[in-house]
Amino acid sequence: MMGRLNSLSQPVPAMTPAPTRTAHRTHSFTESVIREMTRVAREHDAINLAQGFPDFPAPALLKEAACAAIRADVNQYAITWGTPNLRKALADKYGSLYGMDVDTEREITVTCGATEAMVAVMLATVNPGDEVIVLEPFYENYGPDAVLSQATPVFLPLEAPDYRLERDRLEALVTDRTRAIVLNTPNNPTGRVFDREELQAVADVCREHDLLAITDEIYEHILYEGQHHVLATFEGMRERTIVISGLSKTFSVTGWRVGTIIAPADLTVAIRKVHDFLTVGAPAPLQEACAVGMNELGPEYYEGMVQGYRERREVLISALRAAGFKCAPPQGAYYVLADFSDLSDEDDTTFAKRLTSQGGVAPVPGSSFFSRPERGSKFVRFVFCKQIETLRAAGERLRTFASLA
Ligand code: GLN
């Protein structure tokens, strides 16, 4: 059972049929808490620091390229596993950035966001009854994706505030049913960028026990400290690693739904079949626009993006600390997992709801990132992929809220 925010998820009779009419596989997880908090924020006209999407424009070059593609009538299905231009841009990127030799014809699948990528990969590689190791705190999709694949998620809790991954604790979870380890770096929600030693530990465990590694690298370009290590480039890992990423975060286009998978050819055959029957393909004109962005935006774009996020990170961290939250600046991605225990004795859900309705700022309750709700009960997660003015306005509201507490 995924421990998920039951008090926020009051069933709506018309929307939620009796359990007997619904498949068992849907019973052990709730709807997305992150997206639910976006709806709650709207209801209370609160500043939405819950769901990770930017409130600033995408690069003009991308928008123009998307319009140009539509004007040129790129309006029909793309090749199921991705347009040639985007697959070529991806192979170029993985080659030049990470030294990986990627075959555009046999090793790339373009999906509807990294979200579809993850579920397609699990459905294609994990058998019913298998176990999938998920590091905790986690991004909320991994557990349900395993359940949809009729597998069992097995959680490895990493301890605050360092959230370090230790080989012994990882290895202790491996059984003869373990099929895969899911690793998200830079990490949502902790902001950890796992270092070389930690990734080497994952590589060693995968090789020793013949496991797959499924890496979610959607924040690969959003890095403030450390270095992004690609597990697939570690010795002996290319043939057992599936690399998931996408353009949503890199180009601030979360609604375009363009995700990517790099996997060995034999796994890609299965992944493409699942992807084909799930969605046929990702939006054709938007794939073309992403290819243009990948080909034409140079280092100055990536540096500018990170600099922008670095400034936003400082604004949010200072505002949270000034209001009485305990938190550390993340090393990567754009989330802050903040401890509110100096502000309130409430549980995370009650606190998040009250902060949204009374304080006018919406976070995500911490329990949605943990398998056992009590582990997240003193945390809420805030995003800082928002304009500086949005973050400053949120900071003012947080201070007012804290002063009334
Ligand atoms: N990844 C983003 C987050 O964690 C958006 C999640 C979603 O709604 N797909 O907030």
PDB file of C-alpha atoms in Angstrom, residues 144-304:
ATOM      1  CA  PRO A 144       2.562   3.029  -8.765  1.00  0.00           C
ATOM      2  CA  ASP A 145       4.537   2.276 -11.963  1.00  0.00           C
ATOM      3  CA  ALA A 146       5.886  -0.880 -10.298  1.00  0.00           C
ATOM      4  CA  VAL A 147       2.400  -1.804  -9.096  1.00  0.00           C
ATOM      5  CA  LEU A 148       0.948  -1.306 -12.601  1.00  0.00           C
ATOM      6  CA  SER A 149       3.610  -3.759 -13.753  1.00  0.00           C
ATOM      7  CA  GLN A 150       2.380  -6.170 -11.045  1.00  0.00           C
ATOM      8  CA  ALA A 151       5.738  -5.885  -9.321  1.00  0.00           C
ATOM      9  CA  THR A 152       6.459  -4.940  -5.724  1.00  0.00           C
ATOM     10  CA  PRO A 153       8.314  -1.730  -4.922  1.00  0.00           C
ATOM     11  CA  VAL A 154      10.888  -2.236  -2.158  1.00  0.00           C
ATOM     12  CA  PHE A 155      11.976   0.986  -0.515  1.00  0.00           C
ATOM     13  CA  LEU A 156      15.444   1.993   0.634  1.00  0.00           C
ATOM     14  CA  PRO A 157      15.047   4.897   3.070  1.00  0.00           C
ATOM     15  CA  LEU A 158      17.865   7.449   2.835  1.00  0.00           C
ATOM     16  CA  GLU A 159      18.366   9.484   5.994  1.00  0.00           C
ATOM     17  CA  ALA A 160      17.964  13.272   6.213  1.00  0.00           C
ATOM     18  CA  PRO A 161      19.771  15.616   5.990  1.00  0.00           C
ATOM     19  CA  ASP A 162      22.452  13.963   3.811  1.00  0.00           C
ATOM     20  CA  TYR A 163      20.336  11.332   2.048  1.00  0.00           C
ATOM     21  CA  ARG A 164      23.470   9.292   1.319  1.00  0.00           C
ATOM     22  CA  LEU A 165      23.210   6.030  -0.535  1.00  0.00           C
ATOM     23  CA  GLU A 166      25.129   3.245   1.177  1.00  0.00           C
ATOM     24  CA  ARG A 167      26.051   0.076  -0.614  1.00  0.00           C
ATOM     25  CA  ASP A 168      25.436  -2.288   2.336  1.00  0.00           C
ATOM     26  CA  ARG A 169      21.923  -1.025   2.921  1.00  0.00           C
ATOM     27  CA  LEU A 170      21.142  -1.267  -0.783  1.00  0.00           C
ATOM     28  CA  GLU A 171      22.547  -4.754  -1.104  1.00  0.00           C
ATOM     29  CA  ALA A 172      20.633  -5.938   1.966  1.00  0.00           C
ATOM     30  CA  LEU A 173      17.373  -5.387   0.054  1.00  0.00           C
ATOM     31  CA  VAL A 174      18.313  -7.560  -2.915  1.00  0.00           C
ATOM     32  CA  THR A 175      16.473 -10.890  -3.116  1.00  0.00           C
ATOM     33  CA  ASP A 176      16.182 -13.470  -5.869  1.00  0.00           C
ATOM     34  CA  ARG A 177      13.096 -11.565  -7.040  1.00  0.00           C
ATOM     35  CA  THR A 178      14.811  -8.215  -7.445  1.00  0.00           C
ATOM     36  CA  ARG A 179      14.752  -7.114 -11.065  1.00  0.00           C
ATOM     37  CA  ALA A 180      15.704  -3.424 -11.086  1.00  0.00           C
ATOM     38  CA  ILE A 181      16.877  -0.412  -9.113  1.00  0.00           C
ATOM     39  CA  VAL A 182      15.381   3.005  -9.854  1.00  0.00           C
ATOM     40  CA  LEU A 183      17.757   5.911  -9.345  1.00  0.00           C
ATOM     41  CA  ASN A 184      16.813   9.575  -9.768  1.00  0.00           C
ATOM     42  CA  THR A 185      19.716  12.017  -9.906  1.00  0.00           C
ATOM     43  CA  PRO A 186      19.630  15.021  -9.524  1.00  0.00           C
ATOM     44  CA  ASN A 187      16.918  13.990  -7.116  1.00  0.00           C
ATOM     45  CA  ASN A 188      13.328  15.037  -6.676  1.00  0.00           C
ATOM     46  CA  PRO A 189      12.507  15.806  -3.843  1.00  0.00           C
ATOM     47  CA  THR A 190      15.818  15.873  -1.903  1.00  0.00           C
ATOM     48  CA  GLY A 191      17.959  17.815  -4.385  1.00  0.00           C
ATOM     49  CA  ARG A 192      20.761  15.274  -3.952  1.00  0.00           C
ATOM     50  CA  VAL A 193      23.219  14.826  -6.796  1.00  0.00           C
ATOM     51  CA  PHE A 194      24.585  11.346  -6.124  1.00  0.00           C
ATOM     52  CA  ASP A 195      28.372  11.289  -6.279  1.00  0.00           C
ATOM     53  CA  ARG A 196      30.671   8.911  -8.128  1.00  0.00           C
ATOM     54  CA  GLU A 197      31.140   6.660  -5.114  1.00  0.00           C
ATOM     55  CA  GLU A 198      27.384   6.237  -4.602  1.00  0.00           C
ATOM     56  CA  LEU A 199      26.813   5.474  -8.277  1.00  0.00           C
ATOM     57  CA  GLN A 200      29.688   3.015  -8.237  1.00  0.00           C
ATOM     58  CA  ALA A 201      27.922   1.233  -5.376  1.00  0.00           C
ATOM     59  CA  VAL A 202      24.742   0.962  -7.469  1.00  0.00           C
ATOM     60  CA  ALA A 203      26.783  -0.280 -10.426  1.00  0.00           C
ATOM     61  CA  ASP A 204      28.528  -2.907  -8.289  1.00  0.00           C
ATOM     62  CA  VAL A 205      25.258  -4.192  -6.826  1.00  0.00           C
ATOM     63  CA  CYS A 206      23.604  -4.298 -10.272  1.00  0.00           C
ATOM     64  CA  ARG A 207      26.485  -6.228 -11.791  1.00  0.00           C
ATOM     65  CA  GLU A 208      26.926  -8.606  -8.903  1.00  0.00           C
ATOM     66  CA  HIS A 209      23.234  -9.520  -8.745  1.00  0.00           C
ATOM     67  CA  ASP A 210      22.428  -9.200 -12.451  1.00  0.00           C
ATOM     68  CA  LEU A 211      19.968  -6.310 -12.028  1.00  0.00           C
ATOM     69  CA  LEU A 212      18.770  -3.567 -14.353  1.00  0.00           C
ATOM     70  CA  ALA A 213      19.270   0.075 -13.420  1.00  0.00           C
ATOM     71  CA  ILE A 214      16.543   2.498 -14.447  1.00  0.00           C
ATOM     72  CA  THR A 215      17.871   6.031 -14.101  1.00  0.00           C
ATOM     73  CA  ASP A 216      15.625   9.092 -14.125  1.00  0.00           C
ATOM     74  CA  GLU A 217      17.895  11.939 -15.230  1.00  0.00           C
ATOM     75  CA  ILE A 218      15.262  14.522 -16.126  1.00  0.00           C
ATOM     76  CA  TYR A 219      17.125  17.204 -14.073  1.00  0.00           C
ATOM     77  CA  GLU A 220      20.547  16.385 -15.584  1.00  0.00           C
ATOM     78  CA  HIS A 221      21.155  20.005 -16.641  1.00  0.00           C
ATOM     79  CA  ILE A 222      19.896  21.634 -13.425  1.00  0.00           C
ATOM     80  CA  LEU A 223      22.925  21.377 -11.207  1.00  0.00           C
ATOM     81  CA  TYR A 224      24.372  23.817  -8.639  1.00  0.00           C
ATOM     82  CA  GLU A 225      26.997  21.653  -6.965  1.00  0.00           C
ATOM     83  CA  GLY A 226      28.794  18.448  -7.869  1.00  0.00           C
ATOM     84  CA  GLN A 227      28.710  16.717 -11.200  1.00  0.00           C
ATOM     85  CA  HIS A 228      26.044  14.723 -12.984  1.00  0.00           C
ATOM     86  CA  HIS A 229      27.226  11.131 -13.365  1.00  0.00           C
ATOM     87  CA  VAL A 230      25.512   8.911 -15.908  1.00  0.00           C
ATOM     88  CA  LEU A 231      25.339   5.386 -14.511  1.00  0.00           C
ATOM     89  CA  ALA A 232      25.226   3.927 -18.034  1.00  0.00           C
ATOM     90  CA  THR A 233      28.817   5.135 -18.557  1.00  0.00           C
ATOM     91  CA  PHE A 234      30.162   3.093 -15.619  1.00  0.00           C
ATOM     92  CA  GLU A 235      32.044  -0.059 -16.500  1.00  0.00           C
ATOM     93  CA  GLY A 236      29.738  -2.914 -17.398  1.00  0.00           C
ATOM     94  CA  MET A 237      26.598  -0.769 -16.976  1.00  0.00           C
ATOM     95  CA  ARG A 238      25.694   0.279 -20.511  1.00  0.00           C
ATOM     96  CA  GLU A 239      24.070  -3.095 -21.237  1.00  0.00           C
ATOM     97  CA  ARG A 240      22.041  -3.066 -18.032  1.00  0.00           C
ATOM     98  CA  THR A 241      21.051   0.607 -17.700  1.00  0.00           C
ATOM     99  CA  ILE A 242      17.980   2.327 -19.082  1.00  0.00           C
ATOM    100  CA  VAL A 243      18.437   6.103 -19.152  1.00  0.00           C
ATOM    101  CA  ILE A 244      15.287   8.184 -18.903  1.00  0.00           C
ATOM    102  CA  SER A 245      15.257  11.925 -19.452  1.00  0.00           C
ATOM    103  CA  GLY A 246      13.278  14.492 -21.429  1.00  0.00           C
ATOM    104  CA  LEU A 247      13.011  18.098 -22.496  1.00  0.00           C
ATOM    105  CA  SER A 248      10.259  19.244 -20.096  1.00  0.00           C
ATOM    106  CA  LYS A 249      12.557  20.678 -17.454  1.00  0.00           C
ATOM    107  CA  THR A 250      15.547  21.595 -19.631  1.00  0.00           C
ATOM    108  CA  PHE A 251      13.440  23.740 -21.971  1.00  0.00           C
ATOM    109  CA  SER A 252      10.658  24.717 -19.514  1.00  0.00           C
ATOM    110  CA  VAL A 253       8.008  22.921 -21.596  1.00  0.00           C
ATOM    111  CA  THR A 254       6.423  20.497 -19.129  1.00  0.00           C
ATOM    112  CA  GLY A 255       3.145  20.529 -21.096  1.00  0.00           C
ATOM    113  CA  TRP A 256       4.753  19.442 -24.355  1.00  0.00           C
ATOM    114  CA  ARG A 257       5.271  15.896 -23.088  1.00  0.00           C
ATOM    115  CA  VAL A 258       8.528  14.967 -24.753  1.00  0.00           C
ATOM    116  CA  GLY A 259      10.443  12.305 -22.814  1.00  0.00           C
ATOM    117  CA  THR A 260      13.366  10.148 -23.897  1.00  0.00           C
ATOM    118  CA  ILE A 261      14.729   6.668 -23.266  1.00  0.00           C
ATOM    119  CA  ILE A 262      18.191   5.341 -24.118  1.00  0.00           C
ATOM    120  CA  ALA A 263      18.417   1.574 -23.671  1.00  0.00           C
ATOM    121  CA  PRO A 264      20.281  -1.398 -25.110  1.00  0.00           C
ATOM    122  CA  ALA A 265      18.766  -2.636 -28.386  1.00  0.00           C
ATOM    123  CA  ASP A 266      17.159  -5.806 -26.979  1.00  0.00           C
ATOM    124  CA  LEU A 267      15.389  -3.847 -24.236  1.00  0.00           C
ATOM    125  CA  THR A 268      14.445  -1.090 -26.675  1.00  0.00           C
ATOM    126  CA  VAL A 269      12.522  -3.576 -28.837  1.00  0.00           C
ATOM    127  CA  ALA A 270      10.262  -4.364 -25.868  1.00  0.00           C
ATOM    128  CA  ILE A 271      10.060  -0.747 -24.669  1.00  0.00           C
ATOM    129  CA  ARG A 272       9.022   0.449 -28.137  1.00  0.00           C
ATOM    130  CA  LYS A 273       6.264  -2.160 -28.311  1.00  0.00           C
ATOM    131  CA  VAL A 274       4.810  -1.026 -24.984  1.00  0.00           C
ATOM    132  CA  HIS A 275       5.181   2.641 -25.903  1.00  0.00           C
ATOM    133  CA  ASP A 276       3.479   2.040 -29.264  1.00  0.00           C
ATOM    134  CA  PHE A 277       0.394   0.501 -27.712  1.00  0.00           C
ATOM    135  CA  LEU A 278       0.252   2.992 -24.842  1.00  0.00           C
ATOM    136  CA  THR A 279       0.461   6.230 -26.803  1.00  0.00           C
ATOM    137  CA  VAL A 280       1.593   5.598 -30.430  1.00  0.00           C
ATOM    138  CA  GLY A 281       3.964   8.515 -30.139  1.00  0.00           C
ATOM    139  CA  ALA A 282       4.839  11.894 -28.652  1.00  0.00           C
ATOM    140  CA  PRO A 283       3.556  15.083 -30.359  1.00  0.00           C
ATOM    141  CA  ALA A 284       5.250  15.331 -33.779  1.00  0.00           C
ATOM    142  CA  PRO A 285       5.683  19.130 -34.132  1.00  0.00           C
ATOM    143  CA  LEU A 286       6.924  19.431 -30.559  1.00  0.00           C
ATOM    144  CA  GLN A 287       9.519  16.726 -31.128  1.00  0.00           C
ATOM    145  CA  GLU A 288      10.774  18.758 -34.105  1.00  0.00           C
ATOM    146  CA  ALA A 289      10.933  21.879 -31.960  1.00  0.00           C
ATOM    147  CA  CYS A 290      12.855  20.035 -29.228  1.00  0.00           C
ATOM    148  CA  ALA A 291      15.356  18.837 -31.850  1.00  0.00           C
ATOM    149  CA  VAL A 292      15.879  22.447 -32.951  1.00  0.00           C
ATOM    150  CA  GLY A 293      16.392  23.470 -29.315  1.00  0.00           C
ATOM    151  CA  MET A 294      18.898  20.683 -28.716  1.00  0.00           C
ATOM    152  CA  ASN A 295      20.821  21.503 -31.884  1.00  0.00           C
ATOM    153  CA  GLU A 296      20.845  25.267 -31.599  1.00  0.00           C
ATOM    154  CA  LEU A 297      20.909  26.215 -27.934  1.00  0.00           C
ATOM    155  CA  GLY A 298      24.520  26.263 -26.810  1.00  0.00           C
ATOM    156  CA  PRO A 299      26.337  26.410 -23.470  1.00  0.00           C
ATOM    157  CA  GLU A 300      25.177  29.980 -22.835  1.00  0.00           C
ATOM    158  CA  TYR A 301      21.566  28.766 -22.716  1.00  0.00           C
ATOM    159  CA  TYR A 302      22.364  26.010 -20.198  1.00  0.00           C
ATOM    160  CA  GLU A 303      24.556  28.285 -18.069  1.00  0.00           C
ATOM    161  CA  GLY A 304      21.896  31.000 -18.091  1.00  0.00           C
TER     162      GLY A 304
END
